[in-house]
């Protein structure tokens, strides 16, 4: 179901019955048998599709996806512990470097920064143009200085909008909309 909605604007995935979507489906199906404990979760197709486009080979893409899930698979755990931990880290960083924004978000009722869930889950995949996603992922996955650079990216984007967010009394959807325009 998710596969047929994934990156349909890209030529490889444009045809609903085309080789791109069939191959992506096969990769994800194979992965669900390879890692039966995790299986398939929503959002994985967003991570696998760029790999297939770049690798241009089903087998190579599968093994790259396996490596990526070794890195990010905890994001997809049913109990969401890893996701909540990362969102907690974002909250801690924002509380430290931008107490005004943190206080504002507390007043709005989101002390867990759940409105950033998708950014963290799939590393901004749906927030940026495809070419920019590839560039960003290349930087994020180098682990230069930290394995958590994606968290600092999220903090940077949100904090850069603090004056506008607070003065406009933005709700969470508005914050994401404005932030997406500036990513």
Short mmCIF file of C-alpha atoms in Angstrom, two decimals:
data_model
loop_
_atom_site.label_atom_id
_atom_site.label_comp_id
_atom_site.label_asym_id
_atom_site.label_seq_id
_atom_site.Cartn_x
_atom_site.Cartn_y
_atom_site.Cartn_z
CA UNK A 1 0.00 0.00 0.00
CA UNK A 2 2.78 2.46 0.90
CA UNK A 3 4.94 1.45 -2.04
CA UNK A 4 2.46 2.70 -4.64
CA UNK A 5 2.52 6.13 -2.96
CA UNK A 6 6.30 6.39 -2.78
CA UNK A 7 8.12 8.97 -4.92
CA UNK A 8 5.63 8.78 -7.78
CA UNK A 9 6.99 12.00 -9.29
CA UNK A 10 10.29 10.26 -10.04
CA UNK A 11 10.50 8.49 -13.39
CA UNK A 12 11.52 5.15 -11.88
CA UNK A 13 8.36 5.04 -9.77
CA UNK A 14 5.90 6.89 -12.02
CA UNK A 15 4.26 3.81 -13.56
CA UNK A 16 2.01 2.02 -11.08
CA UNK A 17 2.78 -1.29 -12.80
CA UNK A 18 6.37 -0.41 -13.63
CA UNK A 19 9.59 -2.14 -12.75
CA UNK A 20 10.56 0.49 -10.16
CA UNK A 21 7.57 -0.02 -7.87
CA UNK A 22 7.65 -3.79 -8.36
CA UNK A 23 11.34 -3.88 -7.44
CA UNK A 24 10.81 -1.62 -4.43
CA UNK A 25 7.98 -3.89 -3.27
CA UNK A 26 10.21 -6.97 -3.66
CA UNK A 27 13.02 -5.37 -1.67
CA UNK A 28 10.69 -4.48 1.19
CA UNK A 29 8.96 -7.87 1.11
CA UNK A 30 12.32 -9.64 1.18
CA UNK A 31 13.42 -7.44 4.07
CA UNK A 32 10.29 -8.32 6.04
CA UNK A 33 11.29 -12.00 5.80
CA UNK A 34 14.97 -11.23 6.41
CA UNK A 35 14.17 -9.31 9.60
CA UNK A 36 10.98 -11.00 10.70
CA UNK A 37 11.04 -9.29 14.12
CA UNK A 38 10.86 -5.82 12.62
CA UNK A 39 9.23 -6.70 9.27
CA UNK A 40 7.83 -3.76 7.29
CA UNK A 41 6.75 -0.49 8.86
CA UNK A 42 5.33 2.64 7.32
CA UNK A 43 8.14 4.94 6.24
CA UNK A 44 10.56 2.21 5.18
CA UNK A 45 9.60 2.67 1.53
CA UNK A 46 10.69 6.30 1.86
CA UNK A 47 14.14 5.10 2.89
CA UNK A 48 14.45 2.28 0.36
CA UNK A 49 13.32 4.21 -2.74
CA UNK A 50 16.32 6.57 -2.94
CA UNK A 51 18.65 3.63 -2.45
CA UNK A 52 17.07 1.83 -5.40
CA UNK A 53 17.28 4.92 -7.56
CA UNK A 54 20.98 5.38 -6.78
CA UNK A 55 22.02 1.71 -6.74
CA UNK A 56 20.01 0.69 -9.83
CA UNK A 57 20.17 -2.96 -8.74
CA UNK A 58 17.74 -4.92 -6.61
CA UNK A 59 20.30 -7.04 -4.77
CA UNK A 60 22.67 -4.15 -4.04
CA UNK A 61 19.74 -2.02 -2.92
CA UNK A 62 18.49 -4.77 -0.61
CA UNK A 63 21.85 -5.05 1.15
CA UNK A 64 22.19 -1.28 1.42
CA UNK A 65 18.71 -1.19 2.91
CA UNK A 66 19.71 -3.91 5.40
CA UNK A 67 22.70 -1.78 6.44
CA UNK A 68 20.49 1.28 6.72
CA UNK A 69 18.01 -0.61 8.89
CA UNK A 70 20.90 -1.77 11.08
CA UNK A 71 21.49 1.93 11.61
CA UNK A 72 17.90 3.22 11.76
CA UNK A 73 15.77 0.15 12.47
CA UNK A 74 15.17 1.14 16.08
CA UNK A 75 13.18 4.10 14.75
CA UNK A 76 10.57 1.59 13.61
CA UNK A 77 10.25 -0.45 16.82
CA UNK A 78 6.64 -0.87 17.88
CA UNK A 79 7.24 0.65 21.31
CA UNK A 80 8.83 3.73 19.68
CA UNK A 81 11.40 3.97 22.47
CA UNK A 82 14.18 5.08 20.11
CA UNK A 83 11.98 7.73 18.53
CA UNK A 84 10.89 9.12 21.88
CA UNK A 85 14.48 9.12 23.06
CA UNK A 86 15.58 11.14 20.02
CA UNK A 87 12.68 13.57 20.39
CA UNK A 88 13.64 13.91 24.05
CA UNK A 89 17.17 14.76 23.00
CA UNK A 90 15.81 17.45 20.68
CA UNK A 91 13.72 18.84 23.55
CA UNK A 92 16.79 18.91 25.80
CA UNK A 93 18.88 20.74 23.18
CA UNK A 94 16.12 23.28 22.50
CA UNK A 95 15.55 23.81 26.23
CA UNK A 96 19.27 24.54 26.56
CA UNK A 97 19.87 26.79 23.55
CA UNK A 98 16.44 28.35 23.01
CA UNK A 99 14.48 28.48 26.27
CA UNK A 100 11.95 30.87 24.72
CA UNK A 101 10.96 28.35 22.06
CA UNK A 102 10.92 25.50 24.55
CA UNK A 103 8.63 27.44 26.89
CA UNK A 104 6.36 28.34 24.00
CA UNK A 105 6.06 24.71 22.92
CA UNK A 106 5.32 23.70 26.52
CA UNK A 107 2.53 26.29 26.63
CA UNK A 108 1.12 24.80 23.42
CA UNK A 109 1.14 21.38 25.05
CA UNK A 110 3.90 19.50 23.24
CA UNK A 111 6.73 18.82 25.65
CA UNK A 112 7.73 15.72 23.67
CA UNK A 113 8.22 17.46 20.28
CA UNK A 114 6.01 14.90 18.56
CA UNK A 115 5.41 17.32 15.70
CA UNK A 116 8.99 16.52 14.57
CA UNK A 117 8.39 12.76 14.52
CA UNK A 118 8.46 12.37 10.72
CA UNK A 119 11.63 14.46 10.36
CA UNK A 120 13.48 12.13 12.72
CA UNK A 121 11.87 8.88 11.53
CA UNK A 122 12.87 9.23 7.88
CA UNK A 123 15.59 11.89 8.12
CA UNK A 124 13.73 14.72 6.37
CA UNK A 125 12.89 12.54 3.34
CA UNK A 126 9.49 14.15 2.72
CA UNK A 127 10.57 17.65 3.67
CA UNK A 128 13.16 18.33 0.96
CA UNK A 129 13.48 17.98 -2.80
CA UNK A 130 14.86 14.57 -3.75
CA UNK A 131 18.33 15.78 -4.78
CA UNK A 132 18.69 17.65 -1.48
CA UNK A 133 17.64 14.56 0.47
CA UNK A 134 20.45 12.59 -1.15
CA UNK A 135 22.97 15.28 -0.23
CA UNK A 136 21.71 15.57 3.32
CA UNK A 137 21.69 11.81 3.86
CA UNK A 138 25.25 11.58 2.61
CA UNK A 139 26.30 14.08 5.25
CA UNK A 140 24.18 12.58 8.02
CA UNK A 141 25.44 9.07 7.42
CA UNK A 142 29.12 9.99 7.60
CA UNK A 143 28.73 10.21 11.39
CA UNK A 144 31.25 13.04 11.32
CA UNK A 145 31.44 14.39 14.88
CA UNK A 146 28.21 12.64 15.92
CA UNK A 147 25.74 9.94 14.95
CA UNK A 148 23.00 12.35 15.92
CA UNK A 149 23.57 15.12 13.42
CA UNK A 150 19.99 14.78 12.17
CA UNK A 151 18.80 15.93 15.60
CA UNK A 152 20.96 19.03 15.43
CA UNK A 153 19.60 19.74 11.93
CA UNK A 154 16.06 19.59 13.26
CA UNK A 155 16.92 21.86 16.17
CA UNK A 156 18.64 24.31 13.86
CA UNK A 157 15.64 24.58 11.55
CA UNK A 158 13.11 24.99 14.34
CA UNK A 159 15.18 27.43 16.39
CA UNK A 160 15.91 29.60 13.38
CA UNK A 161 12.18 30.38 13.31
CA UNK A 162 11.66 31.11 17.01
CA UNK A 163 10.83 34.84 16.65
CA UNK A 164 8.26 34.16 13.93
CA UNK A 165 6.81 31.09 15.69
CA UNK A 166 6.30 32.92 18.97
CA UNK A 167 5.10 36.26 17.57
CA UNK A 168 2.58 34.57 15.28
CA UNK A 169 1.39 32.19 18.04
CA UNK A 170 1.84 29.28 15.66
CA UNK A 171 0.33 25.86 16.17
CA UNK A 172 2.38 22.74 15.39
CA UNK A 173 1.09 22.32 11.83
CA UNK A 174 1.98 25.94 11.09
CA UNK A 175 5.46 25.48 12.53
CA UNK A 176 6.07 22.50 10.25
CA UNK A 177 4.71 24.36 7.23
CA UNK A 178 6.96 27.39 7.80
CA UNK A 179 9.96 25.23 8.63
CA UNK A 180 9.46 23.13 5.50
CA UNK A 181 9.54 26.25 3.35
CA UNK A 182 12.91 27.19 4.82
CA UNK A 183 14.61 23.80 4.79
#
